[in-house]
Short mmCIF file of C-alpha atoms in Angstrom, two decimals:
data_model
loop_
_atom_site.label_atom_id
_atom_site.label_comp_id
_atom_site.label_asym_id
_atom_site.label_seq_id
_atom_site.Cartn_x
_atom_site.Cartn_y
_atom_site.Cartn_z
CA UNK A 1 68.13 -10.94 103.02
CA UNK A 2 69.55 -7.49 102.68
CA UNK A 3 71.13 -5.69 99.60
CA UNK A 4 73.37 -2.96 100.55
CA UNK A 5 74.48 -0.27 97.73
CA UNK A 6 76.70 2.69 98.11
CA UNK A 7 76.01 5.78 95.57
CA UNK A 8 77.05 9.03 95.45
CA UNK A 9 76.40 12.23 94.05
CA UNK A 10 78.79 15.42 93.57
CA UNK A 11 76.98 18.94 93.85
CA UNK A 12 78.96 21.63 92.88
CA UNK A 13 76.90 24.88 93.50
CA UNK A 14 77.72 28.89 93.62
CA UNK A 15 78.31 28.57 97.01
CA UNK A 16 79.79 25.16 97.82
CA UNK A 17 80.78 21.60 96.66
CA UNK A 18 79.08 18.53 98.66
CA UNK A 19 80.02 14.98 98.22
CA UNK A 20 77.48 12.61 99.22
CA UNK A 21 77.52 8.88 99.71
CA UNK A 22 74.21 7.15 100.60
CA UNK A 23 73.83 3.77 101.60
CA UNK A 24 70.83 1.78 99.53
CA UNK A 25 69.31 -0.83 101.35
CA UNK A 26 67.27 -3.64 99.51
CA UNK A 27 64.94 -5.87 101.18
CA UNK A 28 62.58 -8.29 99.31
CA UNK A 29 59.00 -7.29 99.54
CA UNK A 30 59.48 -3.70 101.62
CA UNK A 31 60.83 -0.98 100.34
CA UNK A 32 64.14 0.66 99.29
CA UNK A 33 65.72 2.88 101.97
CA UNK A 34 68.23 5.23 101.26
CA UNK A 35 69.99 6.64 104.26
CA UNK A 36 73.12 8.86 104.32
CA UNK A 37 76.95 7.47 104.79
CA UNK A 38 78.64 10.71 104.70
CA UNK A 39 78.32 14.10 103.39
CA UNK A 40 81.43 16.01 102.82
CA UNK A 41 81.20 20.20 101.88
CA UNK A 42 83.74 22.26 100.64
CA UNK A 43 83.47 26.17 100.67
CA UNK A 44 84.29 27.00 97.27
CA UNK A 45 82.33 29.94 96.38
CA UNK A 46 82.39 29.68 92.17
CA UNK A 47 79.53 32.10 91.94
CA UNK A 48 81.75 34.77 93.21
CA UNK A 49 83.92 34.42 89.73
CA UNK A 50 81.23 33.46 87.74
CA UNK A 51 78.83 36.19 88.06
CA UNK A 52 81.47 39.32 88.69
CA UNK A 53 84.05 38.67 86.57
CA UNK A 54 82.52 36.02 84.06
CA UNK A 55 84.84 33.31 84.91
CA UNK A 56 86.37 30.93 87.30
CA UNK A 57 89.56 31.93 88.67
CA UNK A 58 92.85 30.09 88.50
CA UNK A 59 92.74 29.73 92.37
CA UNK A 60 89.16 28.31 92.66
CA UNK A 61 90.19 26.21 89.97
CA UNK A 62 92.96 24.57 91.84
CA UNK A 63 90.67 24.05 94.86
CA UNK A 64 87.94 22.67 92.42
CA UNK A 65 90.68 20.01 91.45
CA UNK A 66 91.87 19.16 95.10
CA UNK A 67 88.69 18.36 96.08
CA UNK A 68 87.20 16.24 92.78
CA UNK A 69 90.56 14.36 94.10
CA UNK A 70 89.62 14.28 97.86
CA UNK A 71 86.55 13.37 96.30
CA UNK A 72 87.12 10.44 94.41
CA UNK A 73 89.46 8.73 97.02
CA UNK A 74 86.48 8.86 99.85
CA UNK A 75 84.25 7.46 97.30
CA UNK A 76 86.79 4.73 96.06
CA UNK A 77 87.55 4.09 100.13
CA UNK A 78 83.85 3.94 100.90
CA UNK A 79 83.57 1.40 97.91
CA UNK A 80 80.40 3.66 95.93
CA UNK A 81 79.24 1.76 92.89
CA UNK A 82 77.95 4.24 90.99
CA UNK A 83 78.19 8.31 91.31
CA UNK A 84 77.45 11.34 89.02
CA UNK A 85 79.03 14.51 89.27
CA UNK A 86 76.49 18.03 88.48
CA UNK A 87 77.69 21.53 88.05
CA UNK A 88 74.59 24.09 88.51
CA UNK A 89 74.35 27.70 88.05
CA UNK A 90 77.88 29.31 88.33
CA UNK A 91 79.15 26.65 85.80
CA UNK A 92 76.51 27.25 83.56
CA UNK A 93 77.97 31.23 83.83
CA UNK A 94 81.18 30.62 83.73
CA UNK A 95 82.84 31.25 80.30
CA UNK A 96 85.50 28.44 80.70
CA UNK A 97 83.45 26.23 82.08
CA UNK A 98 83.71 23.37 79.87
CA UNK A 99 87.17 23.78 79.45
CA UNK A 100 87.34 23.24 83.60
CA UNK A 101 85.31 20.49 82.99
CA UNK A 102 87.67 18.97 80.88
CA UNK A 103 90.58 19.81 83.34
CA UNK A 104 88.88 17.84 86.41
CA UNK A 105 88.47 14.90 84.10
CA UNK A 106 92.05 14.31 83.30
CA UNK A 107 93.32 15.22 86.74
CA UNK A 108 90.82 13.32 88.79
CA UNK A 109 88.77 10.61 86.59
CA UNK A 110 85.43 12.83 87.83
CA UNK A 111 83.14 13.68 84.59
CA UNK A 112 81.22 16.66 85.19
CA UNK A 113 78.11 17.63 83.85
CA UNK A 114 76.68 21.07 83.44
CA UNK A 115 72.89 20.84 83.86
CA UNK A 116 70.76 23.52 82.80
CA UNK A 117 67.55 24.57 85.73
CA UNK A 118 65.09 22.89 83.56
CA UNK A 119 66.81 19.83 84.34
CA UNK A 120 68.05 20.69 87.84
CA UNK A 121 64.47 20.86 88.74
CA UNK A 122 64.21 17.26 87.40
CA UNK A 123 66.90 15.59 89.80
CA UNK A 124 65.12 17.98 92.50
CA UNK A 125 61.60 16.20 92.11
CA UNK A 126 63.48 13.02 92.15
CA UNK A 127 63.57 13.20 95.77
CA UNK A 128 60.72 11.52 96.84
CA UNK A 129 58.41 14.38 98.11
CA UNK A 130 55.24 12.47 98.96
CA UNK A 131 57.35 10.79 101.69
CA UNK A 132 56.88 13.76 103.69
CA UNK A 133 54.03 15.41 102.41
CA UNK A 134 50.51 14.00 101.97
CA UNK A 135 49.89 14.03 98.40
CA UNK A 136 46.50 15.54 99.29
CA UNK A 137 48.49 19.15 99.50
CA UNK A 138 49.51 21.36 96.70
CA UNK A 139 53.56 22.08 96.85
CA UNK A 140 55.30 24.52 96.28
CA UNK A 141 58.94 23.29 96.17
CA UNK A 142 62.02 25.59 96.77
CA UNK A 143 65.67 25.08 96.21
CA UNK A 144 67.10 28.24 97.12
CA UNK A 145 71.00 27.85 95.24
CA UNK A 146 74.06 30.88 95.03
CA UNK A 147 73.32 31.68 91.54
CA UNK A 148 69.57 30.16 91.03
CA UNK A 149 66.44 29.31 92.90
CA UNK A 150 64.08 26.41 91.29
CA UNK A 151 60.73 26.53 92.08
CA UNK A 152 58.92 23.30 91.24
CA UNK A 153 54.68 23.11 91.88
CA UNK A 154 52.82 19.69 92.60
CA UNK A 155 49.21 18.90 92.88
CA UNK A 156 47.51 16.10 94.07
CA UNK A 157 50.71 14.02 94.16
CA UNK A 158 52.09 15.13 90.35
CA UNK A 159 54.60 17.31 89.49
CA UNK A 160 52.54 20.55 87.15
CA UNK A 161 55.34 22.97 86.75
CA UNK A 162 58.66 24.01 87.49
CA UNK A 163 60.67 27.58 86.62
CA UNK A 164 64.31 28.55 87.29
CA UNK A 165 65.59 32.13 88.24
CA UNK A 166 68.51 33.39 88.02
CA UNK A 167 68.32 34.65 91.47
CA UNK A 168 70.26 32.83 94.34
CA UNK A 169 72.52 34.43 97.23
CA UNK A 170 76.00 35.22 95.77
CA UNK A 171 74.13 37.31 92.73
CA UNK A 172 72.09 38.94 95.53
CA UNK A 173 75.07 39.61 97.99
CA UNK A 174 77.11 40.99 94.57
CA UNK A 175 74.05 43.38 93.73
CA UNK A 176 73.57 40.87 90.19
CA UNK A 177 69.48 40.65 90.22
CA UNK A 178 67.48 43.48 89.16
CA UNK A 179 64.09 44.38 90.52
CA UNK A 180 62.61 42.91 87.38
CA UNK A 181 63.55 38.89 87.85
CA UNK A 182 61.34 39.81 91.57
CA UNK A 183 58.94 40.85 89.47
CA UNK A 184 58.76 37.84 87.51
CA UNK A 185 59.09 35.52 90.23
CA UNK A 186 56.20 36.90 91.96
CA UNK A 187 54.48 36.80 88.57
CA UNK A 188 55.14 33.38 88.07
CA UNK A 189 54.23 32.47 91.74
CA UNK A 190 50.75 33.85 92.09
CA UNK A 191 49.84 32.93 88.63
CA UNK A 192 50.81 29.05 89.52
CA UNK A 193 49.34 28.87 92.88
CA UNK A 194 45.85 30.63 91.92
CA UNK A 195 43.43 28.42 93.40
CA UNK A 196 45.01 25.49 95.05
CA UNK A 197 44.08 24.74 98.03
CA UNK A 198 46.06 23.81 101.41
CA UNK A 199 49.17 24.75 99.46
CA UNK A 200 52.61 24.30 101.48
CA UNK A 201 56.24 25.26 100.88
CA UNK A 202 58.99 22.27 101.00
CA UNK A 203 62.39 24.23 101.38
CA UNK A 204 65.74 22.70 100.56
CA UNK A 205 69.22 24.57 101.07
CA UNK A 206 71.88 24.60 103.70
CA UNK A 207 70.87 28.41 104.78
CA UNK A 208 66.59 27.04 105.59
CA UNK A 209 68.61 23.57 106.68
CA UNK A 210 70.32 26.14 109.13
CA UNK A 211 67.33 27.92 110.64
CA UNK A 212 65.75 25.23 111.13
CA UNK A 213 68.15 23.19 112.87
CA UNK A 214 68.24 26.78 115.28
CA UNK A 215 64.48 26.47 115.45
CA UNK A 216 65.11 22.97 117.37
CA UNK A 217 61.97 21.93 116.37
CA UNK A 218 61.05 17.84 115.43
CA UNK A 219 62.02 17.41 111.65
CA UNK A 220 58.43 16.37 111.09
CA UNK A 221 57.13 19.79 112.27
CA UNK A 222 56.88 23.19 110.08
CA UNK A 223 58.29 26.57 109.98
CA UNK A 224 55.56 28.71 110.31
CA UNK A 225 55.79 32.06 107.66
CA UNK A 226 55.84 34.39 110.56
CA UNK A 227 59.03 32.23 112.23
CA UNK A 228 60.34 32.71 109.77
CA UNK A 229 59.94 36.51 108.75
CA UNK A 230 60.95 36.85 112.58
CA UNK A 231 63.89 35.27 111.80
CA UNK A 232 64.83 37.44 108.71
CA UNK A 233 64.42 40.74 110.95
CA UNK A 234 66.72 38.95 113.51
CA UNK A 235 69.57 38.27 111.34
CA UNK A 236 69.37 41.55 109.73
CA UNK A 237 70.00 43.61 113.25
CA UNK A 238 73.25 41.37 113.90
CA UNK A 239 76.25 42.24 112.26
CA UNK A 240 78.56 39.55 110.35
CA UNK A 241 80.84 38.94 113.14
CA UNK A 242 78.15 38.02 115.53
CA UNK A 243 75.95 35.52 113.55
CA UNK A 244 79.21 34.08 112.87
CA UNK A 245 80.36 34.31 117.09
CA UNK A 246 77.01 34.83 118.46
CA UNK A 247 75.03 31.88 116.45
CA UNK A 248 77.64 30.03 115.21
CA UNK A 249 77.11 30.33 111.50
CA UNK A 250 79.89 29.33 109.39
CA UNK A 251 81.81 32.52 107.58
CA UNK A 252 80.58 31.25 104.22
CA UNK A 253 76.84 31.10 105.55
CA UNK A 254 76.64 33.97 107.72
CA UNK A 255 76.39 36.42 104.83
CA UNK A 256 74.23 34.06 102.10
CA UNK A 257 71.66 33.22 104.85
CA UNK A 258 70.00 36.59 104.64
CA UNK A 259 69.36 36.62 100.86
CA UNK A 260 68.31 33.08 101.34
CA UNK A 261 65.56 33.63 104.18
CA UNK A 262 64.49 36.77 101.73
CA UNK A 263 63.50 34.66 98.80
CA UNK A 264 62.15 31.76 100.94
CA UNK A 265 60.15 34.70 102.69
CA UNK A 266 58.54 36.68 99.87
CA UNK A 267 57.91 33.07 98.21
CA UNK A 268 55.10 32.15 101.03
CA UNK A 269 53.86 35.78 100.92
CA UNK A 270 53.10 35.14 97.26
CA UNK A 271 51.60 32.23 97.29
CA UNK A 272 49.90 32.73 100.85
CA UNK A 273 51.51 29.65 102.60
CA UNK A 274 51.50 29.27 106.13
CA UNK A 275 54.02 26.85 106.46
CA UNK A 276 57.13 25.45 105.21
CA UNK A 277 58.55 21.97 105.67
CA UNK A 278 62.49 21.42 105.80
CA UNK A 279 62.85 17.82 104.93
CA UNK A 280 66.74 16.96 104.19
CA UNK A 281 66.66 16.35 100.83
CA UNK A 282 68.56 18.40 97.46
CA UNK A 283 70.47 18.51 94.24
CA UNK A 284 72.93 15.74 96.33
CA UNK A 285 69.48 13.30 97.43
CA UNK A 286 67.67 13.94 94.53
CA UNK A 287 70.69 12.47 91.95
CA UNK A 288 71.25 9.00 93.93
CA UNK A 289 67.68 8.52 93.72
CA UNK A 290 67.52 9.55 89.86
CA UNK A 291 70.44 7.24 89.22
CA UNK A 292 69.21 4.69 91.32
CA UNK A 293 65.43 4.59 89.62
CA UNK A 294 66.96 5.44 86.27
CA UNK A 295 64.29 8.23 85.88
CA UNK A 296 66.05 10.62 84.35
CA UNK A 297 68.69 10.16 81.71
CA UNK A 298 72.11 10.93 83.80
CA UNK A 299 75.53 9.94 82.78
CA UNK A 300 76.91 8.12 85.82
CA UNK A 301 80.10 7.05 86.85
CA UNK A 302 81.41 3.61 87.98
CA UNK A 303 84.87 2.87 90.41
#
């Protein structure tokens, strides 16, 4: 007999705010699947206050509300159990971002919490990565954010390290990281990966989600490092108006995807991988699952 749970999970990032609801389906002696109801994203670029001006802006605010609202009411429609609402980098930045935080409660019943990378890396591993990857590979894991990347290493199946830089696409479209947090992640990258064998990239991110879903290739397949430095030169000869005409990139990703396919890029050069897997997972996947294994200590919501 099935068991059929609805969770959620509320991402709000530098670059945009994604509800997700995912079905969990229980079945006596096989195991859990969790497969996506819905996933709703709303353009509100925080890091854009955050990391200019120090703040989030009265306007953003208001659109921050509306949709915790919007929010809620899908997930109360949609009958979700059990949800938990993250705020990542910008957030963290943002000088009244508790008091925000406080705001969206009253207004909308939505508790946010303000996680730190140490822990966003956490909810990241949560996601089940041996589903796609033989455990026989070394991983290098990338999450490639607006204000933040986290970089999280496995070997042989076990999670060995994990390091968060302040360097995501709306610092590097505002001119916010300085040659020396490169430095440091290549630092940190070749130190890691010295001597492990057969290592592989697993990106997550809407911008690699978006090349490859252009790359039409099998979701099982890889992006191979030279794709994908093709890629980079492509999108760097096209102006803004034609990705956004020409390939169809939303306004909000046609200027992020270029700092995004940068990092993803000099990543693999560091560490020398070949290839790099796009599985859809995230902050959004890897939160149901943390709630739903009780993993990590999260403070969930009920409706």
């Amino acid at each position: 007999m099935l068991n059929i749970k609805k969770y959620a999970a509320i991402d709000i990032g530098s670059n945009a705010m994604r509800l997700l609801i995912m079905n969990i389906i229980e079945e006596e002696g096989k195991e859990t699947i969790f497969s996506k109801s819905s996933l709703i994203r709303v353009p509100v670029r925080l890091g854009q206050d955050a990391f200019t001006i120090g703040k989030i802006s009265e306007e953003s605010q208001e659109r921050m509300v509306d949709a915790m609202k919007a929010f809620y009411l899908l997930m109360k429609v949609n009958k979700v159990e059990r949800f938990m609402a993250c705020a990542t980098s910008a957030m963290r930045d943002a000088a009244n971002g508790p008091e925000i935080v406080d705001r969206i409660y009253k207004e909308s019943g939505i508790k946010i919490s303000i996680i730190d990378g140490k822990k966003e890396a956490m909810i990241i591993a949560s996601s089940d990565l041996k589903h796609f990857i033989n455990s026989s590979n070394s991983i290098l894991y990338i999450d490639v954010g607006g204000g933040s990347t986290e970089f999280t290493l496995f070997d042989k199946g076990k999670q060995i390290n994990s390091k968060s830089f302040k360097n995501g696409t709306v610092r590097l479209l505002n001119n916010m990281v300085e040659e020396s947090v490169w430095t440091d992640i290549e630092h940190w990258i070749k130190e890691e990966t010295k001597g492990l064998e057969n290592l592989i990239v697993i990106g997550s991110g809407g911008n690699i989600n978006k090349i490859f879903k252009m790359s039409g290739k099998a979701q099982d397949k890889p992006l191979t490092y030279f794709y994908l430095h093709k890629q980079l030169v492509r999108l760097n000869t096209m102006s803004y108006e034609d990705r956004i005409s020409v390939l169809g990139l939303n306004p909000d990703r046609a200027d992020v995807i270029i700092p995004a396919i940068k990092i993803y890029n000099n990543a693999m050069k560091w560490s020398g991988a070949k290839y790099i897997y796009v599985p859809k997972i995230g902050v959004s996947d890897g939160i149901v699952k943390a709630i739903y294994h009780n993993k990590i200590k999260l403070d969930y919501q009920t409706i």
